[in-house]
Short mmCIF file of C-alpha atoms in Angstrom, two decimals:
data_model
loop_
_atom_site.label_atom_id
_atom_site.label_comp_id
_atom_site.label_asym_id
_atom_site.label_seq_id
_atom_site.Cartn_x
_atom_site.Cartn_y
_atom_site.Cartn_z
CA MET Y 10 20.03 10.78 -19.03
CA PRO Y 11 19.06 12.67 -22.07
CA ALA Y 12 21.54 12.60 -25.07
CA PHE Y 13 22.89 15.65 -26.02
CA THR Y 14 21.51 17.40 -29.12
CA GLU Y 15 22.44 21.01 -30.31
CA PRO Y 16 19.39 23.10 -31.86
CA ASP Y 17 18.07 23.47 -35.26
CA THR Y 18 18.37 26.85 -34.84
CA THR Y 19 21.04 30.33 -35.27
CA ASP Y 20 18.73 32.44 -32.90
CA PRO Y 21 20.43 33.16 -29.84
CA ALA Y 22 17.54 32.83 -27.52
CA ALA Y 23 16.40 29.66 -28.85
CA ARG Y 24 19.56 27.96 -28.68
CA LEU Y 25 19.69 29.25 -24.90
CA GLU Y 26 15.93 27.67 -24.62
CA HIS Y 27 16.74 24.35 -25.59
CA TYR Y 28 20.11 23.94 -23.82
CA SER Y 29 17.97 25.35 -20.41
CA ARG Y 30 16.02 22.23 -20.95
CA GLY Y 31 18.79 20.46 -21.27
CA ILE Y 32 19.67 21.42 -18.45
CA PHE Y 33 16.49 21.19 -16.23
CA ALA Y 34 16.41 17.37 -17.80
CA ALA Y 35 19.78 16.23 -16.41
CA GLN Y 36 18.85 17.27 -13.23
CA TYR Y 37 15.53 16.04 -13.40
CA ALA Y 38 17.42 12.34 -14.84
CA ALA Y 39 19.71 12.22 -12.45
CA ARG Y 40 17.65 13.31 -9.23
CA ALA Y 41 15.20 9.95 -10.43
CA ASN Y 42 18.34 8.06 -10.93
CA HIS Y 43 19.40 8.61 -7.67
CA GLU Y 44 16.31 7.48 -6.38
CA ARG Y 45 15.76 4.45 -7.96
CA ALA Y 46 19.20 3.69 -7.01
CA GLU Y 47 18.34 4.01 -2.85
CA GLN Y 48 15.05 2.01 -3.95
CA GLN Y 49 17.48 -1.07 -5.81
CA LYS Y 50 19.74 -0.75 -2.69
CA LEU Y 51 16.43 -1.18 -0.08
CA ILE Y 52 15.89 -4.65 -2.37
CA GLY Y 53 19.54 -5.64 -3.04
CA LEU Y 54 20.70 -5.55 0.73
CA GLY Y 55 17.12 -7.00 2.16
CA LEU Y 56 17.22 -9.86 -0.03
CA ARG Y 57 20.46 -10.88 0.79
CA LEU Y 58 20.65 -10.35 4.07
CA GLN Y 59 17.18 -12.32 4.25
CA ALA Y 60 19.34 -15.32 2.86
CA ILE Y 61 22.13 -14.68 5.23
CA LYS Y 62 19.11 -15.61 8.41
CA ASP Y 63 17.31 -17.42 6.98
CA GLU Y 64 20.13 -20.05 5.96
CA GLU Y 65 21.91 -19.50 9.35
CA LEU Y 66 25.41 -18.81 7.46
CA HIS Y 67 26.72 -17.03 10.46
CA LYS Y 68 27.23 -20.35 12.63
CA TYR Y 69 29.32 -21.10 9.52
CA ALA Y 70 31.71 -17.73 10.04
CA GLY Y 71 31.88 -18.28 13.28
CA PHE Y 72 29.72 -16.11 14.84
CA ASP Y 73 27.30 -16.94 17.67
CA THR Y 74 24.18 -14.83 16.20
CA PHE Y 75 23.38 -13.08 12.57
CA GLY Y 76 23.26 -9.79 14.34
CA ALA Y 77 27.21 -10.31 15.52
CA LEU Y 78 27.72 -11.13 11.77
CA VAL Y 79 26.08 -8.08 10.22
CA GLU Y 80 27.98 -6.07 12.45
CA SER Y 81 30.88 -6.86 12.31
CA ARG Y 82 31.39 -7.32 8.64
CA PHE Y 83 28.80 -4.63 7.47
CA GLY Y 84 28.54 -2.29 9.94
CA PHE Y 85 25.59 -1.37 10.04
CA ARG Y 86 23.99 -2.94 13.83
CA LYS Y 87 21.24 -5.87 14.18
CA HIS Y 88 18.20 -3.84 14.60
CA GLN Y 89 19.31 -1.48 11.17
CA ALA Y 90 18.98 -5.10 9.86
CA ASN Y 91 16.20 -6.14 10.99
CA ASN Y 92 14.38 -2.86 9.96
CA ILE Y 93 15.52 -3.86 6.43
CA LEU Y 94 14.35 -7.37 7.21
CA ARG Y 95 10.79 -5.65 7.96
CA VAL Y 96 10.35 -3.07 5.44
CA LEU Y 97 11.49 -5.62 2.43
CA GLY Y 98 8.16 -6.70 1.01
CA VAL Y 99 6.67 -4.08 1.16
CA VAL Y 100 9.42 -2.08 -0.78
CA GLN Y 101 9.10 -4.91 -3.39
CA ALA Y 102 5.63 -4.18 -3.50
CA LEU Y 103 6.26 -0.73 -4.55
CA GLU Y 104 8.95 -1.58 -7.71
CA ALA Y 105 7.09 -1.49 -10.13
CA GLU Y 106 4.55 1.52 -8.87
CA THR Y 107 7.05 4.69 -7.78
CA THR Y 108 11.52 4.97 -8.42
CA GLN Y 109 10.83 7.21 -5.73
CA GLU Y 110 13.44 6.98 -3.05
CA LEU Y 111 12.05 4.57 -0.07
CA LYS Y 112 13.12 4.90 3.45
CA GLU Y 113 12.30 2.21 6.27
CA ARG Y 114 11.35 4.03 8.62
CA PRO Y 115 7.55 5.38 6.89
CA LEU Y 116 7.07 2.14 5.09
CA ARG Y 117 6.71 0.82 8.70
CA ILE Y 118 3.44 1.82 8.35
CA LEU Y 119 2.47 -0.55 5.02
CA VAL Y 120 4.01 -3.88 6.77
CA PRO Y 121 0.58 -4.36 8.58
CA ILE Y 122 -1.34 -3.56 5.78
CA LEU Y 123 0.88 -6.10 3.56
CA GLN Y 124 0.56 -9.22 5.88
CA ASP Y 125 -3.20 -8.46 6.10
CA HIS Y 126 -4.10 -7.57 2.87
CA GLY Y 127 -1.19 -8.05 0.23
CA ASP Y 128 0.47 -6.00 -2.20
CA ASP Y 129 -1.98 -4.39 -3.99
CA ALA Y 130 -3.08 -2.37 -0.50
CA VAL Y 131 -0.05 -1.50 -0.18
CA ARG Y 132 0.07 0.18 -3.29
CA ALA Y 133 -3.03 1.85 -3.01
CA THR Y 134 -2.18 2.92 -0.13
CA TRP Y 135 1.21 4.66 -1.52
CA GLN Y 136 -0.85 5.92 -5.00
CA GLU Y 137 -4.09 7.89 -2.50
CA ALA Y 138 -0.94 9.00 -0.11
CA SER Y 139 0.48 10.58 -3.02
CA ARG Y 140 -2.15 12.32 -4.59
CA HIS Y 141 -1.73 14.62 -2.02
CA GLY Y 142 2.04 15.59 -3.11
CA ASN Y 143 5.21 13.92 -1.04
CA VAL Y 144 4.70 10.63 0.00
CA THR Y 145 5.67 11.04 4.15
CA GLU Y 146 4.47 8.91 7.27
CA THR Y 147 1.95 11.50 7.81
CA SER Y 148 0.34 11.02 4.83
CA LEU Y 149 0.91 7.17 4.50
CA ARG Y 150 -0.90 7.11 8.02
CA GLU Y 151 -3.81 9.58 6.75
CA ALA Y 152 -4.29 7.09 3.46
CA ALA Y 153 -4.43 4.12 5.91
CA ASN Y 154 -6.72 5.10 7.37
CA PHE Y 155 -9.05 6.81 4.77
CA LEU Y 156 -8.60 3.70 2.64
CA GLY Y 157 -9.42 1.37 6.35
CA TYR Y 158 -6.89 -0.38 6.43
CA ALA Y 159 -5.29 0.91 9.44
CA PRO Y 160 -6.57 -0.86 12.55
CA PRO Y 161 -9.46 0.60 14.70
CA ARG Y 162 -8.33 2.42 17.11
CA GLU Y 163 -9.90 1.65 20.37
CA LEU Y 164 -12.29 4.16 21.81
CA GLN Y 165 -11.34 5.42 25.16
CA PRO Y 166 -14.31 5.17 28.21
CA ASP Y 167 -16.00 8.73 28.96
CA THR Y 168 -14.90 9.72 31.96
CA PRO Y 169 -16.70 13.29 34.19
CA LYS Y 170 -14.85 15.96 34.21
CA PRO Y 171 -13.81 16.72 38.35
CA LEU Y 172 -16.39 19.11 39.72
CA GLN Y 173 -13.90 20.75 41.94
CA LYS Y 174 -10.36 21.46 41.39
CA LYS Y 175 -7.72 18.65 43.04
CA ALA Y 176 -5.87 20.06 46.69
CA PRO Y 177 -2.22 19.96 44.35
CA GLU Y 178 -4.04 22.33 41.49
CA LEU Y 179 -4.79 24.61 44.26
CA LEU Y 180 -2.22 24.74 46.46
CA ARG Y 181 0.30 25.74 42.99
CA GLU Y 182 -2.59 28.53 41.96
CA SER Y 183 -2.41 29.95 45.18
CA THR Y 184 1.80 29.66 44.75
CA ALA Y 185 1.14 31.05 41.89
CA ALA Y 186 -0.89 33.80 42.66
CA VAL Y 187 1.79 34.71 45.95
CA GLU Y 188 4.70 34.45 43.15
CA ARG Y 189 2.65 36.88 41.14
CA LEU Y 190 2.87 39.34 44.07
CA ARG Y 191 6.36 39.30 45.15
CA SER Y 192 7.05 40.22 41.62
CA MET Y 193 5.03 42.78 41.63
CA ALA Y 194 6.05 44.17 44.67
CA GLU Y 195 9.58 45.15 43.20
CA LYS Y 196 8.01 47.68 40.76
CA ASP Y 197 4.86 48.46 42.92
CA ARG Y 198 4.62 48.20 47.27
CA ASP Y 199 1.69 49.91 47.63
CA ARG Y 200 -0.40 48.31 44.30
CA ALA Y 201 1.24 44.64 46.18
CA ARG Y 202 -0.01 45.50 48.68
CA ARG Y 203 -3.36 46.44 48.04
CA GLU Y 204 -3.91 43.48 46.04
CA ALA Y 205 -2.49 41.38 49.14
CA GLU Y 206 -4.53 42.84 51.34
CA GLU Y 207 -7.90 42.10 48.77
CA LEU Y 208 -6.58 38.31 48.87
CA GLN Y 209 -6.43 37.82 52.34
CA LYS Y 210 -9.77 39.52 53.04
CA ALA Y 211 -11.75 36.98 50.42
CA VAL Y 212 -9.40 33.78 52.20
CA ASP Y 213 -10.61 35.07 55.63
CA GLU Y 214 -13.97 35.34 54.47
CA PHE Y 215 -13.67 31.81 52.63
CA LEU Y 216 -12.60 30.16 56.55
CA LYS Y 217 -15.48 32.20 57.89
CA GLU Y 218 -17.96 30.22 55.62
CA LEU Y 219 -16.02 26.83 56.33
CA ALA Y 220 -16.91 27.42 60.57
CA GLU Y 221 -20.23 28.21 59.89
CA PRO Y 222 -22.42 24.73 60.54
CA GLN Y 223 -23.42 23.12 56.57
CA GLN Y 224 -27.66 23.72 56.77
#
C-alpha cells in the first residue's frame, strides 16, 4: 500500500491532483493485494489438501473417505477439494507470471497442457491469452489452440444432405400452415377461406400427380 505523503506545493489544484493520484494508487494496490491473496489461498489450500489425501489422514481422524473429512472439517465437498487439487500445479506454474486472482474453473483448460507440455507451456498460454485483455476461459482455450497445445479435434465425416424433407418435417410444416390460416380467420375469414381453397387446390393437383403412373 502506498505511503501517505503531502505535496510540496501550496497550489490547491496541484494538491488535489496529488491526493487524487494517491487514492487511485491505494485502490489499485487493494485490488492487487486481494487478487494476490486469493491466488496464494488457492495454493495454500491445495498443498495442504494434497498432503492430507496422500497421507490418508482421514483414516486417522475416523473418516471412511477423504471427501467425508473435508466436508465435515472444512465445509466443502469432495469435488470442490478435487477441483482445487486438479489445478494446483497450474496455479504454481503461474505464481511468478501474474498476481491476478486465479479461479479454478478457467484453469482446467491448462491442466492437460501442464501434463503434456510442462510449466513453460502453461505460462506461454497465459501470456498469449493476456495479450487480448482479461484472461478468461474462452481466451485461454483460443490461446491453447493458437499455440498448438490443445488436442486436435476429431473431424466429423461429411454426410450428404437429404434431398427431400423427412415425413415428420413435412407434417410439422402442414400443421403450421393450417394454424396460420386459423389465426388469419380470426381477423379476416374471407382471406383465410381464399388461401385455404388455394392450398386445397394445390394438394388436389399433387394427389392427381401421385395417382398417375410414373414414366
